[in-house]
Amino acid sequence: QVQLVESGGGLVQAGGSLRVSCAASGSISSIAAMGWYRQAPGKPGKERELVATITSGGSTNYGDSVKGRFTISRDNAKNTVYLQMNSLKPEDTAVYYCNAKIYDTMWNYYWGQGTQVTVSS
């Protein structure tokens, strides 16, 4: 059973920084891309917004709204992906979800349970 567990969310003032982490565990043979998506409050029907992704080789991709402020990284030895968020804005308030493409018995996409990030003005 593969699990993704996020941690590190919380409340921060505008302009501040926060780092969230996501650790994958279970019967993992290989992990391809890992990433972060977010869903803003009051918009449960809206698709999750891409925040950032990173390949196993370290290539990154960012959503336009976070470019230059957020940095994604990963530790392949720990099966963990990080998101460093700087210069946070109230509009960054959302539940942040970790996503990963993992090979256990076959390739599957897995989601974490989400971690709340709230930015106060």
PDB file of C-alpha atoms in Angstrom:
ATOM      1  CA  GLN A   1       0.000   0.000   0.000  1.00  0.00           C
ATOM      2  CA  VAL A   2       1.535   3.281  -1.135  1.00  0.00           C
ATOM      3  CA  GLN A   3       0.890   6.408   0.899  1.00  0.00           C
ATOM      4  CA  LEU A   4       1.786  10.064   0.490  1.00  0.00           C
ATOM      5  CA  VAL A   5       1.846  12.043   3.713  1.00  0.00           C
ATOM      6  CA  GLU A   6       2.145  15.821   3.665  1.00  0.00           C
ATOM      7  CA  SER A   7       3.355  17.965   6.532  1.00  0.00           C
ATOM      8  CA  GLY A   8       4.380  21.529   7.257  1.00  0.00           C
ATOM      9  CA  GLY A   9       1.281  23.532   6.440  1.00  0.00           C
ATOM     10  CA  GLY A  10       0.022  26.267   8.710  1.00  0.00           C
ATOM     11  CA  LEU A  11      -0.751  29.936   9.146  1.00  0.00           C
ATOM     12  CA  VAL A  12       1.675  32.619   8.016  1.00  0.00           C
ATOM     13  CA  GLN A  13       1.494  36.354   7.404  1.00  0.00           C
ATOM     14  CA  ALA A  14       1.683  37.808   3.931  1.00  0.00           C
ATOM     15  CA  GLY A  15       5.280  38.134   2.833  1.00  0.00           C
ATOM     16  CA  GLY A  16       6.356  35.228   4.982  1.00  0.00           C
ATOM     17  CA  SER A  17       7.701  31.800   4.123  1.00  0.00           C
ATOM     18  CA  LEU A  18       6.642  28.222   4.682  1.00  0.00           C
ATOM     19  CA  ARG A  19       7.948  24.828   3.644  1.00  0.00           C
ATOM     20  CA  VAL A  20       5.763  21.799   3.104  1.00  0.00           C
ATOM     21  CA  SER A  21       6.970  18.243   2.709  1.00  0.00           C
ATOM     22  CA  CYS A  22       5.532  15.044   1.284  1.00  0.00           C
ATOM     23  CA  ALA A  23       6.929  11.612   2.008  1.00  0.00           C
ATOM     24  CA  ALA A  24       6.012   8.540   0.010  1.00  0.00           C
ATOM     25  CA  SER A  25       6.010   5.175   1.742  1.00  0.00           C
ATOM     26  CA  GLY A  26       5.005   1.577   1.056  1.00  0.00           C
ATOM     27  CA  SER A  27       5.943  -0.955  -1.588  1.00  0.00           C
ATOM     28  CA  ILE A  28       7.675   1.466  -3.916  1.00  0.00           C
ATOM     29  CA  SER A  29       9.887   0.303  -6.748  1.00  0.00           C
ATOM     30  CA  SER A  30      10.329   3.628  -8.461  1.00  0.00           C
ATOM     31  CA  ILE A  31       9.019   7.194  -8.397  1.00  0.00           C
ATOM     32  CA  ALA A  32       8.830   9.285 -11.535  1.00  0.00           C
ATOM     33  CA  ALA A  33       7.447  12.801 -11.314  1.00  0.00           C
ATOM     34  CA  MET A  34       6.338  14.319  -8.026  1.00  0.00           C
ATOM     35  CA  GLY A  35       4.466  17.541  -7.594  1.00  0.00           C
ATOM     36  CA  TRP A  36       2.230  19.898  -5.700  1.00  0.00           C
ATOM     37  CA  TYR A  37      -1.264  21.078  -6.576  1.00  0.00           C
ATOM     38  CA  ARG A  38      -3.610  23.300  -4.641  1.00  0.00           C
ATOM     39  CA  GLN A  39      -7.304  23.945  -4.225  1.00  0.00           C
ATOM     40  CA  ALA A  40      -8.504  27.286  -2.942  1.00  0.00           C
ATOM     41  CA  PRO A  41     -11.286  27.521  -0.318  1.00  0.00           C
ATOM     42  CA  GLY A  42     -14.851  27.860  -1.515  1.00  0.00           C
ATOM     43  CA  LYS A  43     -14.016  26.288  -4.859  1.00  0.00           C
ATOM     44  CA  PRO A  44     -14.421  22.542  -4.259  1.00  0.00           C
ATOM     45  CA  GLY A  45     -15.665  21.924  -7.769  1.00  0.00           C
ATOM     46  CA  LYS A  46     -12.782  23.689  -9.419  1.00  0.00           C
ATOM     47  CA  GLU A  47      -9.845  21.652 -10.692  1.00  0.00           C
ATOM     48  CA  ARG A  48      -6.778  21.587  -8.568  1.00  0.00           C
ATOM     49  CA  GLU A  49      -4.273  24.152  -9.731  1.00  0.00           C
ATOM     50  CA  LEU A  50      -0.759  23.112 -10.682  1.00  0.00           C
ATOM     51  CA  VAL A  51       1.804  24.587  -8.316  1.00  0.00           C
ATOM     52  CA  ALA A  52       5.004  22.774  -9.272  1.00  0.00           C
ATOM     53  CA  THR A  53       6.331  19.455 -10.485  1.00  0.00           C
ATOM     54  CA  ILE A  54       9.747  17.825 -10.511  1.00  0.00           C
ATOM     55  CA  THR A  55      11.003  14.790 -12.404  1.00  0.00           C
ATOM     56  CA  SER A  56      13.256  12.102 -11.004  1.00  0.00           C
ATOM     57  CA  GLY A  57      16.119  13.837 -12.800  1.00  0.00           C
ATOM     58  CA  GLY A  58      15.371  17.184 -11.189  1.00  0.00           C
ATOM     59  CA  SER A  59      13.661  19.049 -14.022  1.00  0.00           C
ATOM     60  CA  THR A  60      11.071  21.444 -12.645  1.00  0.00           C
ATOM     61  CA  ASN A  61       7.918  23.127 -13.859  1.00  0.00           C
ATOM     62  CA  TYR A  62       5.951  25.872 -12.089  1.00  0.00           C
ATOM     63  CA  GLY A  63       2.520  27.390 -12.328  1.00  0.00           C
ATOM     64  CA  ASP A  64       2.602  30.998 -13.531  1.00  0.00           C
ATOM     65  CA  SER A  65       1.236  32.354 -10.258  1.00  0.00           C
ATOM     66  CA  VAL A  66       4.128  30.980  -8.180  1.00  0.00           C
ATOM     67  CA  LYS A  67       7.114  31.370 -10.482  1.00  0.00           C
ATOM     68  CA  GLY A  68       9.971  33.162  -8.779  1.00  0.00           C
ATOM     69  CA  ARG A  69       8.450  32.688  -5.311  1.00  0.00           C
ATOM     70  CA  PHE A  70       8.179  28.917  -4.818  1.00  0.00           C
ATOM     71  CA  THR A  71      10.865  26.266  -5.195  1.00  0.00           C
ATOM     72  CA  ILE A  72      10.269  22.545  -5.510  1.00  0.00           C
ATOM     73  CA  SER A  73      12.937  19.994  -4.642  1.00  0.00           C
ATOM     74  CA  ARG A  74      13.145  16.319  -3.841  1.00  0.00           C
ATOM     75  CA  ASP A  75      15.279  13.822  -1.969  1.00  0.00           C
ATOM     76  CA  ASN A  76      15.154  10.585  -3.946  1.00  0.00           C
ATOM     77  CA  ALA A  77      16.809   8.614  -1.147  1.00  0.00           C
ATOM     78  CA  LYS A  78      13.981   9.611   1.195  1.00  0.00           C
ATOM     79  CA  ASN A  79      11.174   9.472  -1.403  1.00  0.00           C
ATOM     80  CA  THR A  80      10.301  12.992  -0.319  1.00  0.00           C
ATOM     81  CA  VAL A  81       9.365  16.141  -2.179  1.00  0.00           C
ATOM     82  CA  TYR A  82       9.501  19.641  -0.714  1.00  0.00           C
ATOM     83  CA  LEU A  83       7.927  22.951  -1.582  1.00  0.00           C
ATOM     84  CA  GLN A  84       9.596  26.086  -0.288  1.00  0.00           C
ATOM     85  CA  MET A  85       7.148  28.981  -0.445  1.00  0.00           C
ATOM     86  CA  ASN A  86       8.465  32.530  -0.130  1.00  0.00           C
ATOM     87  CA  SER A  87       6.816  35.933  -0.443  1.00  0.00           C
ATOM     88  CA  LEU A  88       3.480  34.345   0.324  1.00  0.00           C
ATOM     89  CA  LYS A  89       0.292  36.186  -0.615  1.00  0.00           C
ATOM     90  CA  PRO A  90      -3.263  35.808   0.714  1.00  0.00           C
ATOM     91  CA  GLU A  91      -4.249  34.323  -2.648  1.00  0.00           C
ATOM     92  CA  ASP A  92      -1.859  31.432  -1.960  1.00  0.00           C
ATOM     93  CA  THR A  93      -4.287  30.266   0.721  1.00  0.00           C
ATOM     94  CA  ALA A  94      -5.391  26.756  -0.229  1.00  0.00           C
ATOM     95  CA  VAL A  95      -5.157  23.096   0.586  1.00  0.00           C
ATOM     96  CA  TYR A  96      -1.918  21.859  -0.927  1.00  0.00           C
ATOM     97  CA  TYR A  97      -1.890  18.312  -2.273  1.00  0.00           C
ATOM     98  CA  CYS A  98       1.096  16.172  -3.070  1.00  0.00           C
ATOM     99  CA  ASN A  99       0.994  13.992  -6.177  1.00  0.00           C
ATOM    100  CA  ALA A 100       3.392  11.330  -7.395  1.00  0.00           C
ATOM    101  CA  LYS A 101       3.683   8.804 -10.191  1.00  0.00           C
ATOM    102  CA  ILE A 102       4.821   5.620  -8.475  1.00  0.00           C
ATOM    103  CA  TYR A 103       5.599   2.099  -9.599  1.00  0.00           C
ATOM    104  CA  ASP A 104       4.559  -0.568  -7.087  1.00  0.00           C
ATOM    105  CA  THR A 105       3.064  -3.369  -9.198  1.00  0.00           C
ATOM    106  CA  MET A 106       2.398  -0.955 -12.043  1.00  0.00           C
ATOM    107  CA  TRP A 107       2.561   2.797 -12.621  1.00  0.00           C
ATOM    108  CA  ASN A 108      -0.108   4.693 -10.710  1.00  0.00           C
ATOM    109  CA  TYR A 109      -0.723   8.277  -9.655  1.00  0.00           C
ATOM    110  CA  TYR A 110      -1.167   8.813  -5.930  1.00  0.00           C
ATOM    111  CA  TRP A 111      -2.445  11.787  -3.944  1.00  0.00           C
ATOM    112  CA  GLY A 112      -1.777  12.842  -0.393  1.00  0.00           C
ATOM    113  CA  GLN A 113      -4.513  13.915   1.993  1.00  0.00           C
ATOM    114  CA  GLY A 114      -3.651  17.600   1.689  1.00  0.00           C
ATOM    115  CA  THR A 115      -2.224  20.192   4.043  1.00  0.00           C
ATOM    116  CA  GLN A 116      -3.784  23.583   4.731  1.00  0.00           C
ATOM    117  CA  VAL A 117      -1.771  26.716   4.031  1.00  0.00           C
ATOM    118  CA  THR A 118      -3.347  29.970   5.174  1.00  0.00           C
ATOM    119  CA  VAL A 119      -1.798  33.350   4.439  1.00  0.00           C
ATOM    120  CA  SER A 120      -3.177  36.282   6.395  1.00  0.00           C
ATOM    121  CA  SER A 121      -3.084  39.843   5.102  1.00  0.00           C
TER     122      SER A 121
END
